[in-house]
Tab-separated table of C-alpha atoms and ligand atoms in Angstrom:
chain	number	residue	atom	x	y	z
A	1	UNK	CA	137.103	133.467	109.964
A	2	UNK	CA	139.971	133.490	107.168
A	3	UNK	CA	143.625	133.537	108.095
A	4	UNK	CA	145.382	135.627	105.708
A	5	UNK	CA	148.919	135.441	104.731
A	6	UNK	CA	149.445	138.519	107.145
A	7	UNK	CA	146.244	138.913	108.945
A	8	UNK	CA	142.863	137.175	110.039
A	9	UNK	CA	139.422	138.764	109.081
A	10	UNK	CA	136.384	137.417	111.279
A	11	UNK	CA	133.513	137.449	109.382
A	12	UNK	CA	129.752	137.847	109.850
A	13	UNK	CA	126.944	138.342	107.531
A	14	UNK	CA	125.108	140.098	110.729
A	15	UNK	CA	127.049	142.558	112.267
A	16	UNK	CA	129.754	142.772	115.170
A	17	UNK	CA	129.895	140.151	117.575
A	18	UNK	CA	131.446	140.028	121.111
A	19	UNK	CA	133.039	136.978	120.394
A	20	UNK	CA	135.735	138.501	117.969
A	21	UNK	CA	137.314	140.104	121.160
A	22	UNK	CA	138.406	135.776	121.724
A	23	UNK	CA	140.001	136.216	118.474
A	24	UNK	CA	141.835	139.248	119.255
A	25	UNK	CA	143.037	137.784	122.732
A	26	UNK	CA	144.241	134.722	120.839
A	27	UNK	CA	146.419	136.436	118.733
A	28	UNK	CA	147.947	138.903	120.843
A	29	UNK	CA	148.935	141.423	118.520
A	30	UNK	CA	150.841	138.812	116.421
A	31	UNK	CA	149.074	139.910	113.386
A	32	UNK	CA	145.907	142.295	112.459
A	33	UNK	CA	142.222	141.314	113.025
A	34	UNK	CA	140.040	142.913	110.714
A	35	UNK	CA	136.462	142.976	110.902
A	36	UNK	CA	134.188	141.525	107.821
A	37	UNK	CA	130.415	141.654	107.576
A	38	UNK	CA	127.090	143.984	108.466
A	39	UNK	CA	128.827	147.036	109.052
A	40	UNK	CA	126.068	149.431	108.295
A	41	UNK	CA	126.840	152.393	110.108
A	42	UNK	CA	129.860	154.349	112.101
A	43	UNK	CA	128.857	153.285	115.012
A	44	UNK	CA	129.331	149.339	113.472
A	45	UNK	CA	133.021	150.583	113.016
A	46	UNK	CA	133.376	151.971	116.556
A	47	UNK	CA	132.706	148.877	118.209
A	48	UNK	CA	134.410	146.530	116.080
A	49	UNK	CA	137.535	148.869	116.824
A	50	UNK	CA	136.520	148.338	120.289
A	51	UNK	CA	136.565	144.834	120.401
A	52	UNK	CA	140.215	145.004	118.905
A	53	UNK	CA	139.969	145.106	114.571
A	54	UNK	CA	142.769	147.210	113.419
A	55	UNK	CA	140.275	147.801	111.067
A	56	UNK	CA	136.702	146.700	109.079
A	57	UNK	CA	135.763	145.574	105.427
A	58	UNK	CA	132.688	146.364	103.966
A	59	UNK	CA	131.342	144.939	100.724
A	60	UNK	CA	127.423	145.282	99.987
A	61	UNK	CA	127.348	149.452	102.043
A	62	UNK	CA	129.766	150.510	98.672
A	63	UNK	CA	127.426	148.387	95.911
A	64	UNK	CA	124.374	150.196	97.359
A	65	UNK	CA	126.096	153.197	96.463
A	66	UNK	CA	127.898	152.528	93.628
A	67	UNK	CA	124.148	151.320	92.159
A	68	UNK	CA	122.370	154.598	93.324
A	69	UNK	CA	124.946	157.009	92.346
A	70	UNK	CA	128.001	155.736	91.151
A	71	UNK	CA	131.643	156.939	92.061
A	72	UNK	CA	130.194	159.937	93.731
A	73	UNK	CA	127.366	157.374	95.690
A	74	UNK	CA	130.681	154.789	96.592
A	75	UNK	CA	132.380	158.253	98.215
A	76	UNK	CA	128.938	159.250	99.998
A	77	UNK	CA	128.653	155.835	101.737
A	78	UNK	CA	132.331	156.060	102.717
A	79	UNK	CA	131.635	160.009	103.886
A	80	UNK	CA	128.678	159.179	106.031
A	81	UNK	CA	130.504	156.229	107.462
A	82	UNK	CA	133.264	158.363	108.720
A	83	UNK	CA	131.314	161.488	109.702
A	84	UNK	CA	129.424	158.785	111.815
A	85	UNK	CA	132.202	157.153	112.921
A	86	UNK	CA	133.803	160.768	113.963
A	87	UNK	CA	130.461	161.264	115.918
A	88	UNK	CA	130.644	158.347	117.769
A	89	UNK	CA	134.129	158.959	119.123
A	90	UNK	CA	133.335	162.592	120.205
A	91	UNK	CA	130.065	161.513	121.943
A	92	UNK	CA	132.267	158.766	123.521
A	93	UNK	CA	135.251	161.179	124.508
A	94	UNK	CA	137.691	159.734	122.073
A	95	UNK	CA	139.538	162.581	120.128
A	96	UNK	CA	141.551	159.972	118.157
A	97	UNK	CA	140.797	156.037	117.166
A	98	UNK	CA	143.932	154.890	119.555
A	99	UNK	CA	141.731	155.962	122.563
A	100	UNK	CA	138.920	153.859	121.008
A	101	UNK	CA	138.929	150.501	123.764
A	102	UNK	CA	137.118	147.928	125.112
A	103	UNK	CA	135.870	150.003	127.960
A	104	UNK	CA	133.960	151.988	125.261
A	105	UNK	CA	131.490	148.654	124.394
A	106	UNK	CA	129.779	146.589	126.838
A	107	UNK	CA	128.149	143.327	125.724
A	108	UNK	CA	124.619	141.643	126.978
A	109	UNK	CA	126.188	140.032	129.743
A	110	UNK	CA	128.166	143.178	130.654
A	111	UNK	CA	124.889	145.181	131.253
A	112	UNK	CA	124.040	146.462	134.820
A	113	UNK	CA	120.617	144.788	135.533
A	114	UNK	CA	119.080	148.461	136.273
A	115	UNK	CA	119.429	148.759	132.747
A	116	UNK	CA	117.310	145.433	131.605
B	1	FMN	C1	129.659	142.098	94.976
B	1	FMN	C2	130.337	141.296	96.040
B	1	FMN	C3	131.332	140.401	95.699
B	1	FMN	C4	131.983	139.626	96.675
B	1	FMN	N1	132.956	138.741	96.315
B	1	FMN	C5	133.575	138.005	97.263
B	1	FMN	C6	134.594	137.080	96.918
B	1	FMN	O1	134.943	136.906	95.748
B	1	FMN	N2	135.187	136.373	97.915
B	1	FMN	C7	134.822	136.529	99.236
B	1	FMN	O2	135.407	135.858	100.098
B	1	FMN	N3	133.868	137.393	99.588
B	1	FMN	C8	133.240	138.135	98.645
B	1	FMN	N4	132.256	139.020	99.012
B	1	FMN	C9	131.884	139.116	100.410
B	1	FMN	C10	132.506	140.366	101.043
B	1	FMN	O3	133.895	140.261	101.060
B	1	FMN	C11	132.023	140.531	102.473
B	1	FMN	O4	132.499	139.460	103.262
B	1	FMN	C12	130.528	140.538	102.529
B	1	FMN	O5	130.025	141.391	101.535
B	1	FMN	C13	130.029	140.932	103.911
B	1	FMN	O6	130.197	142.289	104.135
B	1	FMN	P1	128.940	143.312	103.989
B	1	FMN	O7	127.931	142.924	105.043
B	1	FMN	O8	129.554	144.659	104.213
B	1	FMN	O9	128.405	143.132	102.602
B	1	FMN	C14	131.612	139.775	98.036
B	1	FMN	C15	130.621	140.706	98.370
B	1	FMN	C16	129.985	141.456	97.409
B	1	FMN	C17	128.894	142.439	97.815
């Protein structure tokens, strides 16, 4: 975790974890969380926003692409992460990210045991 001048970023170097929802219920709104590390695909966003980021980073996603294909690779990765993103919400019957909540994401605890 980093506190920023104006912000915090939790950071992971595997992906969204439950626990940053503690971070976001310490802060209470006082300042942004964002989310750092693993986000590999829109759904990755989606449930960091519903655990309470205002937003994510990414890092290696944009080398990949910037390696493969440039500028125009850098603006693909970004593309696919929003057109999956964008999927997510409509499968999830969110027409905007403000209806994007913690209902949406359910953690391994949170599971029904049918489901196991
Ligand atoms: C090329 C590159 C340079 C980075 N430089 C820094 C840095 O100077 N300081 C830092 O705190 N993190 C740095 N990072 C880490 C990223 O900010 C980010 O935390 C990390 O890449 C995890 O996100 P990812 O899983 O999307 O790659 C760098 C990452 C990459 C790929």
């Amino acid at each position: 975790m980093q506190m920023l001048r104006r912000g915090i970023t939790v950071k992971t170097s595997y992906g969204v974890k439950p626990e940053m929802s503690c971070v976001v219920g310490a802060v209470k709104g006082k300042v942004p969380v964002l989310f750092d590390g693993g986000i590999r695909r829109g759904t990755d966003v989606f449930k960091a926003l519903a655990l309470g980021a205002q937003a994510v980073l990414i890092g290696r996603p944009a080398v990949y692409g910037l390696a493969a294909k440039g500028e125009y690779g850098v603006k693909r990765v970004i593309e696919m992460l929003r057109d999956e993103l964008e999927l997510t919400m409509a499968l999830s019957g969110c027409p905007t990210l403000n209806h994007i909540s913690r209902k949406h994401v359910r953690t391994k605890h949170e599971r029904p045991r049918a489901m196991l």
